[in-house]
Tab-separated table of C-alpha atoms in Angstrom:
chain	number	residue	atom	x	y	z
A	1	UNK	CA	41.163	-44.728	51.921
A	2	UNK	CA	37.404	-44.694	51.052
A	3	UNK	CA	36.743	-43.125	54.418
A	4	UNK	CA	39.047	-40.210	53.712
A	5	UNK	CA	37.367	-39.602	50.390
A	6	UNK	CA	33.978	-39.672	52.011
A	7	UNK	CA	35.077	-37.099	54.614
A	8	UNK	CA	36.567	-34.914	51.970
A	9	UNK	CA	33.171	-34.986	50.099
A	10	UNK	CA	31.398	-34.139	53.345
A	11	UNK	CA	33.768	-31.297	54.131
A	12	UNK	CA	33.293	-29.843	50.525
A	13	UNK	CA	29.491	-30.237	50.833
A	14	UNK	CA	29.160	-28.746	54.179
A	15	UNK	CA	31.497	-25.758	53.148
A	16	UNK	CA	29.299	-25.075	50.224
A	17	UNK	CA	26.163	-25.302	52.321
A	18	UNK	CA	27.657	-22.848	54.827
A	19	UNK	CA	28.874	-20.550	51.957
A	20	UNK	CA	25.639	-20.618	50.009
A	21	UNK	CA	23.259	-20.378	52.876
A	22	UNK	CA	25.162	-17.504	54.487
A	23	UNK	CA	25.436	-15.670	51.153
A	24	UNK	CA	21.759	-16.251	50.147
A	25	UNK	CA	20.469	-15.110	53.460
A	26	UNK	CA	22.822	-12.109	53.606
A	27	UNK	CA	21.504	-11.117	50.183
A	28	UNK	CA	17.691	-11.564	51.346
A	29	UNK	CA	18.340	-9.365	54.483
A	30	UNK	CA	19.773	-6.589	52.429
A	31	UNK	CA	18.052	-7.288	49.187
A	32	UNK	CA	17.797	-3.631	47.886
A	33	UNK	CA	21.589	-3.066	48.478
A	34	UNK	CA	22.215	-6.297	46.719
A	35	UNK	CA	20.276	-5.232	43.741
A	36	UNK	CA	21.873	-1.859	43.673
A	37	UNK	CA	25.378	-3.588	43.643
A	38	UNK	CA	24.197	-5.903	40.676
A	39	UNK	CA	22.872	-2.791	38.992
A	40	UNK	CA	26.115	-1.044	39.091
A	41	UNK	CA	28.168	-4.127	37.842
A	42	UNK	CA	29.818	-3.139	34.628
A	43	UNK	CA	28.783	-6.714	33.229
A	44	UNK	CA	25.302	-7.389	34.531
A	45	UNK	CA	23.686	-3.940	34.870
A	46	UNK	CA	20.936	-4.720	32.327
A	47	UNK	CA	20.020	-8.079	34.005
A	48	UNK	CA	20.149	-6.847	37.688
A	49	UNK	CA	16.559	-7.746	38.294
A	50	UNK	CA	16.591	-11.418	37.106
A	51	UNK	CA	20.146	-12.035	38.195
A	52	UNK	CA	19.509	-10.791	41.798
A	53	UNK	CA	16.582	-13.422	42.256
A	54	UNK	CA	18.184	-16.226	40.292
A	55	UNK	CA	21.477	-16.110	42.308
A	56	UNK	CA	19.749	-16.186	45.749
A	57	UNK	CA	17.275	-18.976	44.637
A	58	UNK	CA	20.168	-20.988	43.075
A	59	UNK	CA	22.476	-20.631	46.169
A	60	UNK	CA	19.707	-21.689	48.618
A	61	UNK	CA	18.446	-24.515	46.295
A	62	UNK	CA	21.869	-25.872	45.845
A	63	UNK	CA	22.517	-25.753	49.658
A	64	UNK	CA	19.372	-27.773	50.123
A	65	UNK	CA	20.293	-30.472	47.639
A	66	UNK	CA	23.781	-30.912	49.302
A	67	UNK	CA	22.086	-31.715	52.535
A	68	UNK	CA	20.739	-35.013	51.401
A	69	UNK	CA	23.072	-37.648	50.208
A	70	UNK	CA	20.886	-38.965	47.456
A	71	UNK	CA	20.852	-35.565	45.870
A	72	UNK	CA	24.404	-34.564	46.772
A	73	UNK	CA	25.790	-35.331	43.242
A	74	UNK	CA	23.308	-32.812	41.876
A	75	UNK	CA	24.161	-30.315	44.424
A	76	UNK	CA	27.798	-30.582	43.623
A	77	UNK	CA	27.220	-30.158	39.895
A	78	UNK	CA	25.313	-26.948	40.815
A	79	UNK	CA	28.017	-25.853	42.935
A	80	UNK	CA	30.468	-26.392	40.077
A	81	UNK	CA	28.140	-24.377	37.770
A	82	UNK	CA	27.461	-21.299	40.055
A	83	UNK	CA	31.153	-21.106	41.123
A	84	UNK	CA	32.342	-21.295	37.489
A	85	UNK	CA	29.837	-18.391	36.722
A	86	UNK	CA	31.256	-16.371	39.606
A	87	UNK	CA	34.774	-17.116	38.486
A	88	UNK	CA	34.359	-16.119	34.836
A	89	UNK	CA	32.467	-13.095	36.131
A	90	UNK	CA	35.487	-11.919	37.979
A	91	UNK	CA	37.812	-12.765	35.225
A	92	UNK	CA	35.805	-10.525	32.844
A	93	UNK	CA	35.643	-7.794	35.469
A	94	UNK	CA	39.517	-7.745	35.827
A	95	UNK	CA	40.377	-8.127	32.067
A	96	UNK	CA	37.574	-6.647	29.917
A	97	UNK	CA	35.486	-4.344	32.015
A	98	UNK	CA	35.483	-0.613	31.524
A	99	UNK	CA	35.868	-0.140	35.150
A	100	UNK	CA	36.328	-2.224	38.312
A	101	UNK	CA	33.474	-1.786	40.893
A	102	UNK	CA	33.736	-2.115	44.510
A	103	UNK	CA	34.339	-5.811	45.870
A	104	UNK	CA	31.381	-7.711	47.073
A	105	UNK	CA	30.360	-7.612	50.772
A	106	UNK	CA	29.371	-10.438	53.161
A	107	UNK	CA	31.841	-13.282	54.256
A	108	UNK	CA	34.208	-12.190	51.431
A	109	UNK	CA	34.135	-8.519	52.177
A	110	UNK	CA	37.896	-8.204	52.918
A	111	UNK	CA	39.088	-10.021	49.723
A	112	UNK	CA	40.167	-7.962	46.786
A	113	UNK	CA	39.075	-8.916	43.220
A	114	UNK	CA	42.290	-11.045	42.680
A	115	UNK	CA	42.061	-12.938	45.887
A	116	UNK	CA	38.383	-13.490	45.193
A	117	UNK	CA	39.195	-14.969	41.847
A	118	UNK	CA	41.750	-17.357	43.472
A	119	UNK	CA	39.040	-18.413	45.950
A	120	UNK	CA	36.577	-18.999	43.346
A	121	UNK	CA	38.993	-21.227	41.388
A	122	UNK	CA	39.678	-23.225	44.449
A	123	UNK	CA	35.943	-23.796	44.850
A	124	UNK	CA	35.450	-24.841	41.354
A	125	UNK	CA	38.372	-27.457	41.792
A	126	UNK	CA	37.003	-28.714	45.016
A	127	UNK	CA	33.612	-29.186	43.520
A	128	UNK	CA	35.114	-30.888	40.411
A	129	UNK	CA	37.149	-33.288	42.448
A	130	UNK	CA	34.217	-34.111	44.617
A	131	UNK	CA	32.237	-35.003	41.540
A	132	UNK	CA	34.831	-37.313	40.308
A	133	UNK	CA	35.224	-39.066	43.705
A	134	UNK	CA	31.363	-39.711	43.850
A	135	UNK	CA	31.413	-40.792	40.292
A	136	UNK	CA	34.380	-43.079	40.837
A	137	UNK	CA	32.097	-45.747	42.330
A	138	UNK	CA	30.194	-46.085	39.098
A	139	UNK	CA	33.472	-46.053	36.928
A	140	UNK	CA	31.885	-43.454	34.544
A	141	UNK	CA	35.177	-41.552	33.983
A	142	UNK	CA	34.501	-40.417	30.455
A	143	UNK	CA	31.037	-39.446	31.239
A	144	UNK	CA	31.817	-37.650	34.311
A	145	UNK	CA	34.762	-35.793	32.471
A	146	UNK	CA	32.213	-34.740	29.628
A	147	UNK	CA	29.645	-33.611	32.130
A	148	UNK	CA	31.850	-31.510	34.132
A	149	UNK	CA	33.506	-29.949	30.985
A	150	UNK	CA	29.969	-29.269	29.749
A	151	UNK	CA	28.976	-27.587	32.997
A	152	UNK	CA	31.964	-25.422	33.014
A	153	UNK	CA	31.611	-24.314	29.289
A	154	UNK	CA	27.921	-23.666	29.707
A	155	UNK	CA	28.212	-21.519	32.693
A	156	UNK	CA	31.158	-19.632	31.134
A	157	UNK	CA	29.231	-19.056	27.986
A	158	UNK	CA	26.149	-17.822	29.886
A	159	UNK	CA	28.129	-15.167	31.656
A	160	UNK	CA	29.755	-14.042	28.519
A	161	UNK	CA	26.442	-13.774	26.690
A	162	UNK	CA	25.066	-11.683	29.573
A	163	UNK	CA	28.194	-9.504	29.467
A	164	UNK	CA	28.178	-8.684	25.801
A	165	UNK	CA	24.408	-8.303	25.570
A	166	UNK	CA	24.352	-6.094	28.773
A	167	UNK	CA	27.143	-3.932	27.441
A	168	UNK	CA	25.000	-3.220	24.070
A	169	UNK	CA	21.845	-2.647	26.223
A	170	UNK	CA	23.578	-0.153	28.547
A	171	UNK	CA	25.112	1.905	25.731
A	172	UNK	CA	22.490	1.886	23.110
A	173	UNK	CA	19.182	0.463	24.378
A	174	UNK	CA	19.280	1.296	28.227
A	175	UNK	CA	16.200	0.771	30.189
A	176	UNK	CA	17.160	3.211	32.960
A	177	UNK	CA	20.126	1.391	34.581
A	178	UNK	CA	22.878	3.816	35.469
A	179	UNK	CA	26.522	2.950	35.604
A	180	UNK	CA	28.717	4.752	38.180
A	181	UNK	CA	32.477	4.290	37.333
A	182	UNK	CA	34.575	5.032	40.314
A	183	UNK	CA	36.448	8.417	40.418
A	184	UNK	CA	35.124	9.473	37.134
A	185	UNK	CA	35.715	13.063	38.437
A	186	UNK	CA	37.906	14.047	41.321
A	187	UNK	CA	37.367	17.125	43.345
A	188	UNK	CA	40.671	19.340	43.197
A	189	UNK	CA	40.047	23.031	44.417
A	190	UNK	CA	37.270	25.248	45.347
A	191	UNK	CA	36.894	29.121	45.682
A	192	UNK	CA	34.557	31.150	47.733
A	193	UNK	CA	32.807	33.629	45.617
A	194	UNK	CA	30.885	35.194	48.640
A	195	UNK	CA	27.544	35.204	47.035
A	196	UNK	CA	25.417	32.647	45.223
A	197	UNK	CA	24.195	34.798	42.308
A	198	UNK	CA	26.840	33.693	39.819
A	199	UNK	CA	26.333	31.599	36.760
A	200	UNK	CA	28.778	30.229	34.115
A	201	UNK	CA	29.115	32.292	31.041
A	202	UNK	CA	31.915	30.471	29.369
A	203	UNK	CA	35.794	30.054	29.223
A	204	UNK	CA	38.331	32.371	27.549
A	205	UNK	CA	42.128	31.596	27.531
A	206	UNK	CA	41.958	29.198	30.397
A	207	UNK	CA	39.852	31.441	32.607
A	208	UNK	CA	36.310	30.652	33.617
A	209	UNK	CA	34.003	33.629	33.022
A	210	UNK	CA	31.103	34.200	35.248
A	211	UNK	CA	28.103	36.282	34.907
A	212	UNK	CA	25.958	37.682	37.757
A	213	UNK	CA	22.150	37.751	37.886
A	214	UNK	CA	22.112	40.720	40.371
A	215	UNK	CA	24.681	42.805	38.413
A	216	UNK	CA	24.521	41.825	34.605
A	217	UNK	CA	27.033	44.472	33.595
A	218	UNK	CA	30.065	42.752	35.498
A	219	UNK	CA	32.162	39.976	33.945
A	220	UNK	CA	34.013	37.957	36.722
A	221	UNK	CA	37.133	36.082	35.572
A	222	UNK	CA	38.348	33.265	37.624
A	223	UNK	CA	42.189	32.598	37.474
A	224	UNK	CA	43.231	29.293	36.146
A	225	UNK	CA	44.939	28.641	39.621
A	226	UNK	CA	41.341	28.863	41.131
A	227	UNK	CA	42.991	31.078	43.979
A	228	UNK	CA	41.266	34.464	42.959
A	229	UNK	CA	38.972	36.244	40.686
A	230	UNK	CA	38.580	39.606	39.387
A	231	UNK	CA	35.612	41.822	38.222
A	232	UNK	CA	35.385	44.196	35.155
A	233	UNK	CA	32.569	46.456	34.306
A	234	UNK	CA	31.125	46.155	30.855
A	235	UNK	CA	30.527	49.275	28.723
A	236	UNK	CA	27.731	49.347	26.050
A	237	UNK	CA	27.405	51.463	22.919
A	238	UNK	CA	23.844	52.186	23.875
A	239	UNK	CA	21.944	51.937	27.235
A	240	UNK	CA	18.618	53.036	26.031
A	241	UNK	CA	17.209	49.814	24.708
A	242	UNK	CA	15.263	49.298	28.066
A	243	UNK	CA	16.533	45.883	28.715
A	244	UNK	CA	15.213	43.951	31.742
A	245	UNK	CA	17.124	40.684	31.940
A	246	UNK	CA	20.513	40.824	30.384
A	247	UNK	CA	22.526	37.587	30.356
A	248	UNK	CA	26.155	37.098	29.577
A	249	UNK	CA	27.600	34.452	27.141
A	250	UNK	CA	31.225	33.950	26.239
A	251	UNK	CA	32.794	32.284	23.219
A	252	UNK	CA	36.440	32.406	22.948
A	253	UNK	CA	37.724	35.876	23.138
A	254	UNK	CA	34.214	37.569	22.565
A	255	UNK	CA	31.241	37.939	24.926
A	256	UNK	CA	27.637	38.613	24.275
A	257	UNK	CA	24.932	40.261	26.369
A	258	UNK	CA	21.435	39.297	25.447
A	259	UNK	CA	17.874	40.190	26.632
A	260	UNK	CA	15.069	38.569	24.623
A	261	UNK	CA	12.319	40.522	25.936
A	262	UNK	CA	13.682	43.657	24.275
A	263	UNK	CA	15.011	41.976	22.140
A	264	UNK	CA	18.737	43.023	22.123
A	265	UNK	CA	22.009	41.296	21.583
A	266	UNK	CA	25.393	43.081	22.460
A	267	UNK	CA	28.784	41.773	21.416
A	268	UNK	CA	32.221	42.656	22.654
A	269	UNK	CA	35.706	41.337	23.526
A	270	UNK	CA	36.940	40.085	26.897
A	271	UNK	CA	39.910	42.413	26.605
A	272	UNK	CA	38.175	45.652	25.976
A	273	UNK	CA	34.925	44.835	28.083
A	274	UNK	CA	33.136	47.179	25.489
A	275	UNK	CA	30.013	45.835	23.645
A	276	UNK	CA	28.157	47.027	20.539
A	277	UNK	CA	24.557	46.213	19.487
A	278	UNK	CA	24.617	43.480	16.730
A	279	UNK	CA	20.813	42.638	16.909
A	280	UNK	CA	17.933	44.907	17.938
A	281	UNK	CA	14.265	44.137	17.460
A	282	UNK	CA	14.699	41.489	14.964
A	283	UNK	CA	12.922	38.639	16.896
A	284	UNK	CA	12.066	37.821	20.393
A	285	UNK	CA	13.666	34.867	22.219
A	286	UNK	CA	13.986	33.296	25.598
A	287	UNK	CA	17.224	31.398	25.151
A	288	UNK	CA	20.422	31.537	23.123
A	289	UNK	CA	23.478	29.512	22.525
A	290	UNK	CA	26.457	31.092	20.892
A	291	UNK	CA	27.940	28.572	18.311
A	292	UNK	CA	30.733	30.645	16.918
A	293	UNK	CA	32.020	34.228	16.224
A	294	UNK	CA	29.189	34.652	13.782
A	295	UNK	CA	26.332	32.523	14.344
A	296	UNK	CA	23.996	32.168	17.412
A	297	UNK	CA	21.278	29.650	18.108
A	298	UNK	CA	18.178	30.987	19.706
A	299	UNK	CA	14.673	29.642	20.900
A	300	UNK	CA	11.572	31.539	20.117
A	301	UNK	CA	7.840	31.132	19.916
A	302	UNK	CA	6.741	30.502	16.252
A	303	UNK	CA	3.458	32.254	15.480
A	304	UNK	CA	2.891	30.284	12.447
A	305	UNK	CA	3.093	26.839	14.129
A	306	UNK	CA	2.100	27.962	17.661
A	307	UNK	CA	5.033	25.946	18.890
A	308	UNK	CA	8.518	26.900	20.266
A	309	UNK	CA	11.112	26.756	17.381
A	310	UNK	CA	14.866	27.092	17.175
A	311	UNK	CA	16.605	29.164	14.839
A	312	UNK	CA	20.242	30.714	13.811
A	313	UNK	CA	21.112	34.374	13.722
A	314	UNK	CA	24.014	35.327	11.393
A	315	UNK	CA	25.424	38.400	13.272
A	316	UNK	CA	27.597	39.303	10.333
A	317	UNK	CA	24.564	39.617	7.763
A	318	UNK	CA	21.898	40.381	10.452
A	319	UNK	CA	19.681	37.619	8.885
A	320	UNK	CA	18.043	34.755	10.896
A	321	UNK	CA	16.277	31.691	9.990
A	322	UNK	CA	13.808	29.439	11.891
A	323	UNK	CA	13.602	25.609	11.818
A	324	UNK	CA	10.247	24.522	12.911
A	325	UNK	CA	11.105	20.835	12.739
A	326	UNK	CA	13.869	20.698	15.376
A	327	UNK	CA	11.498	21.095	18.491
A	328	UNK	CA	8.719	18.484	18.248
A	329	UNK	CA	5.194	19.057	19.680
A	330	UNK	CA	3.473	16.339	21.692
A	331	UNK	CA	0.733	17.965	23.505
A	332	UNK	CA	0.200	21.850	23.836
A	333	UNK	CA	3.432	22.824	22.098
A	334	UNK	CA	4.488	25.088	24.991
A	335	UNK	CA	5.050	23.182	28.165
A	336	UNK	CA	5.670	19.841	26.374
A	337	UNK	CA	8.421	21.319	24.242
A	338	UNK	CA	10.157	23.265	27.089
A	339	UNK	CA	13.889	22.515	27.553
A	340	UNK	CA	17.358	23.878	27.894
A	341	UNK	CA	19.561	25.119	24.873
A	342	UNK	CA	23.368	24.860	25.172
A	343	UNK	CA	26.300	25.116	22.771
A	344	UNK	CA	29.179	22.672	22.647
A	345	UNK	CA	32.374	24.275	23.961
A	346	UNK	CA	34.558	22.839	21.229
A	347	UNK	CA	32.486	22.322	18.122
A	348	UNK	CA	29.848	24.196	16.079
A	349	UNK	CA	27.191	21.783	17.605
A	350	UNK	CA	24.349	22.883	19.967
A	351	UNK	CA	21.868	20.758	21.922
A	352	UNK	CA	18.275	21.044	22.903
A	353	UNK	CA	17.373	18.821	25.748
A	354	UNK	CA	13.675	18.571	26.724
A	355	UNK	CA	12.793	18.981	30.337
A	356	UNK	CA	9.869	16.542	30.454
A	357	UNK	CA	10.918	13.730	28.129
A	358	UNK	CA	13.845	11.617	27.282
A	359	UNK	CA	15.088	13.338	24.228
A	360	UNK	CA	18.453	15.322	23.249
A	361	UNK	CA	18.530	16.925	19.913
A	362	UNK	CA	21.811	17.823	18.266
A	363	UNK	CA	22.129	20.407	15.630
A	364	UNK	CA	24.782	22.302	13.816
A	365	UNK	CA	25.251	25.765	12.508
A	366	UNK	CA	23.330	24.688	9.253
A	367	UNK	CA	20.412	23.350	11.256
A	368	UNK	CA	20.980	19.909	10.405
A	369	UNK	CA	19.830	17.835	13.362
A	370	UNK	CA	19.513	14.346	14.932
A	371	UNK	CA	18.126	12.940	18.187
A	372	UNK	CA	19.006	10.452	20.647
A	373	UNK	CA	17.350	9.352	24.009
A	374	UNK	CA	18.424	9.787	27.724
A	375	UNK	CA	18.445	6.495	29.601
A	376	UNK	CA	15.117	7.054	31.440
A	377	UNK	CA	11.827	5.844	29.829
A	378	UNK	CA	9.774	8.889	29.854
A	379	UNK	CA	9.138	9.259	26.142
A	380	UNK	CA	5.832	11.313	26.437
A	381	UNK	CA	5.991	14.664	28.509
A	382	UNK	CA	3.981	14.210	31.753
A	383	UNK	CA	2.498	17.603	31.667
A	384	UNK	CA	-1.173	18.664	31.975
A	385	UNK	CA	-2.311	22.019	30.622
A	386	UNK	CA	-5.480	23.828	29.516
A	387	UNK	CA	-6.475	26.677	27.332
A	388	UNK	CA	-7.701	29.801	29.294
A	389	UNK	CA	-10.491	32.101	28.207
A	390	UNK	CA	-7.767	34.786	27.351
A	391	UNK	CA	-6.038	32.397	24.977
A	392	UNK	CA	-3.147	31.536	27.259
A	393	UNK	CA	-2.061	28.027	28.090
A	394	UNK	CA	-1.455	27.132	31.705
A	395	UNK	CA	-0.537	24.173	33.620
A	396	UNK	CA	-3.084	21.999	35.549
A	397	UNK	CA	-0.782	20.023	37.796
A	398	UNK	CA	2.962	19.995	38.495
A	399	UNK	CA	4.923	18.170	35.572
A	400	UNK	CA	7.325	15.450	36.228
A	401	UNK	CA	10.852	16.943	35.201
A	402	UNK	CA	13.194	14.481	33.603
A	403	UNK	CA	16.307	16.639	32.776
A	404	UNK	CA	17.271	19.817	34.653
A	405	UNK	CA	20.131	21.375	32.970
A	406	UNK	CA	23.388	20.417	31.102
A	407	UNK	CA	26.782	21.352	29.587
A	408	UNK	CA	28.550	20.082	26.683
A	409	UNK	CA	32.211	19.876	25.237
A	410	UNK	CA	33.428	17.969	22.161
A	411	UNK	CA	30.497	15.819	21.487
A	412	UNK	CA	29.807	14.860	25.141
A	413	UNK	CA	26.588	16.201	26.983
A	414	UNK	CA	26.606	16.368	30.652
A	415	UNK	CA	22.925	16.171	31.767
A	416	UNK	CA	21.568	16.548	35.209
A	417	UNK	CA	18.865	14.131	35.646
A	418	UNK	CA	15.908	14.677	37.941
A	419	UNK	CA	14.773	10.899	38.066
A	420	UNK	CA	16.222	7.855	39.952
A	421	UNK	CA	17.049	4.867	37.900
A	422	UNK	CA	16.782	1.126	38.736
A	423	UNK	CA	18.699	-0.276	41.545
A	424	UNK	CA	19.739	2.988	42.945
A	425	UNK	CA	20.252	4.042	46.434
A	426	UNK	CA	17.644	6.549	47.484
A	427	UNK	CA	19.895	7.963	50.318
A	428	UNK	CA	22.351	9.036	47.590
A	429	UNK	CA	19.597	11.049	45.837
A	430	UNK	CA	18.902	12.999	49.093
A	431	UNK	CA	22.645	14.365	49.260
A	432	UNK	CA	23.667	14.390	45.635
A	433	UNK	CA	22.879	15.605	42.194
A	434	UNK	CA	23.229	13.064	39.573
A	435	UNK	CA	25.062	13.818	36.149
A	436	UNK	CA	24.578	11.387	33.221
A	437	UNK	CA	27.189	11.613	30.310
A	438	UNK	CA	26.111	10.913	26.550
A	439	UNK	CA	28.302	10.726	23.698
A	440	UNK	CA	26.429	12.538	20.994
A	441	UNK	CA	28.912	11.408	18.274
A	442	UNK	CA	27.827	7.814	18.503
A	443	UNK	CA	24.645	8.400	20.389
A	444	UNK	CA	25.481	6.229	23.354
A	445	UNK	CA	25.244	6.540	27.204
A	446	UNK	CA	28.651	6.711	28.655
A	447	UNK	CA	28.260	6.684	32.597
A	448	UNK	CA	27.115	8.693	35.621
A	449	UNK	CA	28.518	10.461	38.647
A	450	UNK	CA	27.411	12.162	41.789
A	451	UNK	CA	27.952	15.816	42.793
A	452	UNK	CA	27.626	16.001	46.359
A	453	UNK	CA	25.444	18.693	48.112
A	454	UNK	CA	27.242	21.075	50.673
A	455	UNK	CA	24.712	20.920	53.414
A	456	UNK	CA	21.590	22.370	52.327
A	457	UNK	CA	23.183	23.927	49.178
A	458	UNK	CA	22.695	22.004	45.953
A	459	UNK	CA	24.035	22.130	42.472
A	460	UNK	CA	23.266	25.553	40.920
A	461	UNK	CA	25.111	25.156	37.525
A	462	UNK	CA	27.768	23.131	35.926
A	463	UNK	CA	30.334	23.743	33.194
A	464	UNK	CA	32.648	21.287	31.382
A	465	UNK	CA	35.862	21.954	29.441
A	466	UNK	CA	38.687	19.864	28.033
A	467	UNK	CA	40.532	19.913	31.185
A	468	UNK	CA	38.096	20.149	34.001
A	469	UNK	CA	34.462	20.026	35.112
A	470	UNK	CA	33.212	22.899	37.255
A	471	UNK	CA	30.237	23.434	39.482
A	472	UNK	CA	28.565	26.157	41.382
A	473	UNK	CA	27.270	25.119	44.763
A	474	UNK	CA	26.158	27.787	47.198
A	475	UNK	CA	28.811	30.650	47.263
A	476	UNK	CA	31.533	28.249	45.780
A	477	UNK	CA	32.924	27.411	42.297
A	478	UNK	CA	34.395	23.950	42.613
A	479	UNK	CA	36.852	22.405	40.071
A	480	UNK	CA	37.111	18.651	39.365
A	481	UNK	CA	39.484	16.818	37.209
A	482	UNK	CA	38.613	13.847	34.989
A	483	UNK	CA	39.754	10.368	35.210
A	484	UNK	CA	42.887	10.000	32.941
A	485	UNK	CA	41.386	7.584	30.345
A	486	UNK	CA	38.102	9.516	30.294
A	487	UNK	CA	40.019	12.870	29.858
A	488	UNK	CA	41.889	11.477	26.917
A	489	UNK	CA	38.887	10.150	25.081
A	490	UNK	CA	37.104	13.442	25.911
A	491	UNK	CA	39.781	15.365	23.893
A	492	UNK	CA	39.445	12.847	20.917
A	493	UNK	CA	35.757	13.328	21.063
A	494	UNK	CA	35.194	9.675	20.575
A	495	UNK	CA	34.546	7.198	23.536
A	496	UNK	CA	33.400	4.065	21.700
A	497	UNK	CA	36.369	2.276	23.322
A	498	UNK	CA	36.321	4.188	26.653
A	499	UNK	CA	38.052	2.700	29.498
A	500	UNK	CA	37.418	4.347	32.876
A	501	UNK	CA	39.479	4.257	35.916
């Protein structure tokens, strides 16, 4: 009987040696990909660096201990501990994770998460039984039971601590680790627009409204079925204002045409396609965001502070007010404050996201504002500029762009990032644009997804609504639908308890 027990211990030990050596070497040979997988884990994202190294070292060290009979009991305790950690990790993935990632590769590549859980439980049992058999010689039953129990509890507690702290760090204190839930958006339909000069102006009665850079007097309405589109010519009450760069904006049933170099703002209705002047030569601006039927946010240069400033125009009264505190100067006040201004499609909020630093500023029609950080770590704009003899400021070197463009709906901001995060695949960056989602209601990061390029054509612009996410790539407008759970929370405007498919 004793011989059979010894054979069982040897089989278990050699099995763990084979498992851990194979797993450890596989991770070393493909270490970058292993770190990427850990970085995308919904439980361990924030600790991908230390976990990736510690797992490999632990597996190889335990395998080394199991080789020698005098250290085998220590190796079996180590096997029990690490397999317990893997088991509780999978249990948390299946029951408490916001999304279920791809299964691991290597020797268990063909196993699903449930099968993997069963395999790990069997390994835990085998290690525990082997420990009891070895300790049977010493008759230390109570001591062995306590030791095995403590080992299991400690490893379960360790993984759970990593899980809860990682979740908090990812959402609130992220150090540039992205999370990619699977199928967050799913491509549904596309429509060939024939040319690539279109841009999103807004949405009206379920129709996506496009403007055209080469012909600013045309409104293009894309049918909700995404099968066709139609163009309508805009008529103005006055064509003598000498505009140079008119841009179209849509809010509900109304549209606006604006050119900040004149400066001029027209307003009309989608049905009539006729626009009247609502603001002329009141203030110069380079960006606007239509908040509602009365108020428009705009960006201008404030001669008093010598810095870009945001303001609100009341089209009903014709009055406007600047707030010099929303945009914050770091260096020159020109390049370091540059960014994009967008309106929320469903609220009276508008957002200013800096191009060269990790700050999103949310504001409302009353100019009450607050800020949150994007997940990258670029807190100081990496721009170099100098004052010329003519008084103008010019850049000395190309800046490091952090954020490129965005769209927002019901408190969620979709931001196209220009930086690669930790533990990400470089090949993905060559063929995709990356979009990060932020919940501005609770100031948290909610996840990321890729928008794939079409050959040499990259993402031109994006637009989010309650129902769909749209992109312009090359000559095409493409519609994506959200994962069901995310779509539900998007409509609520609160994703604190978001569960992604």
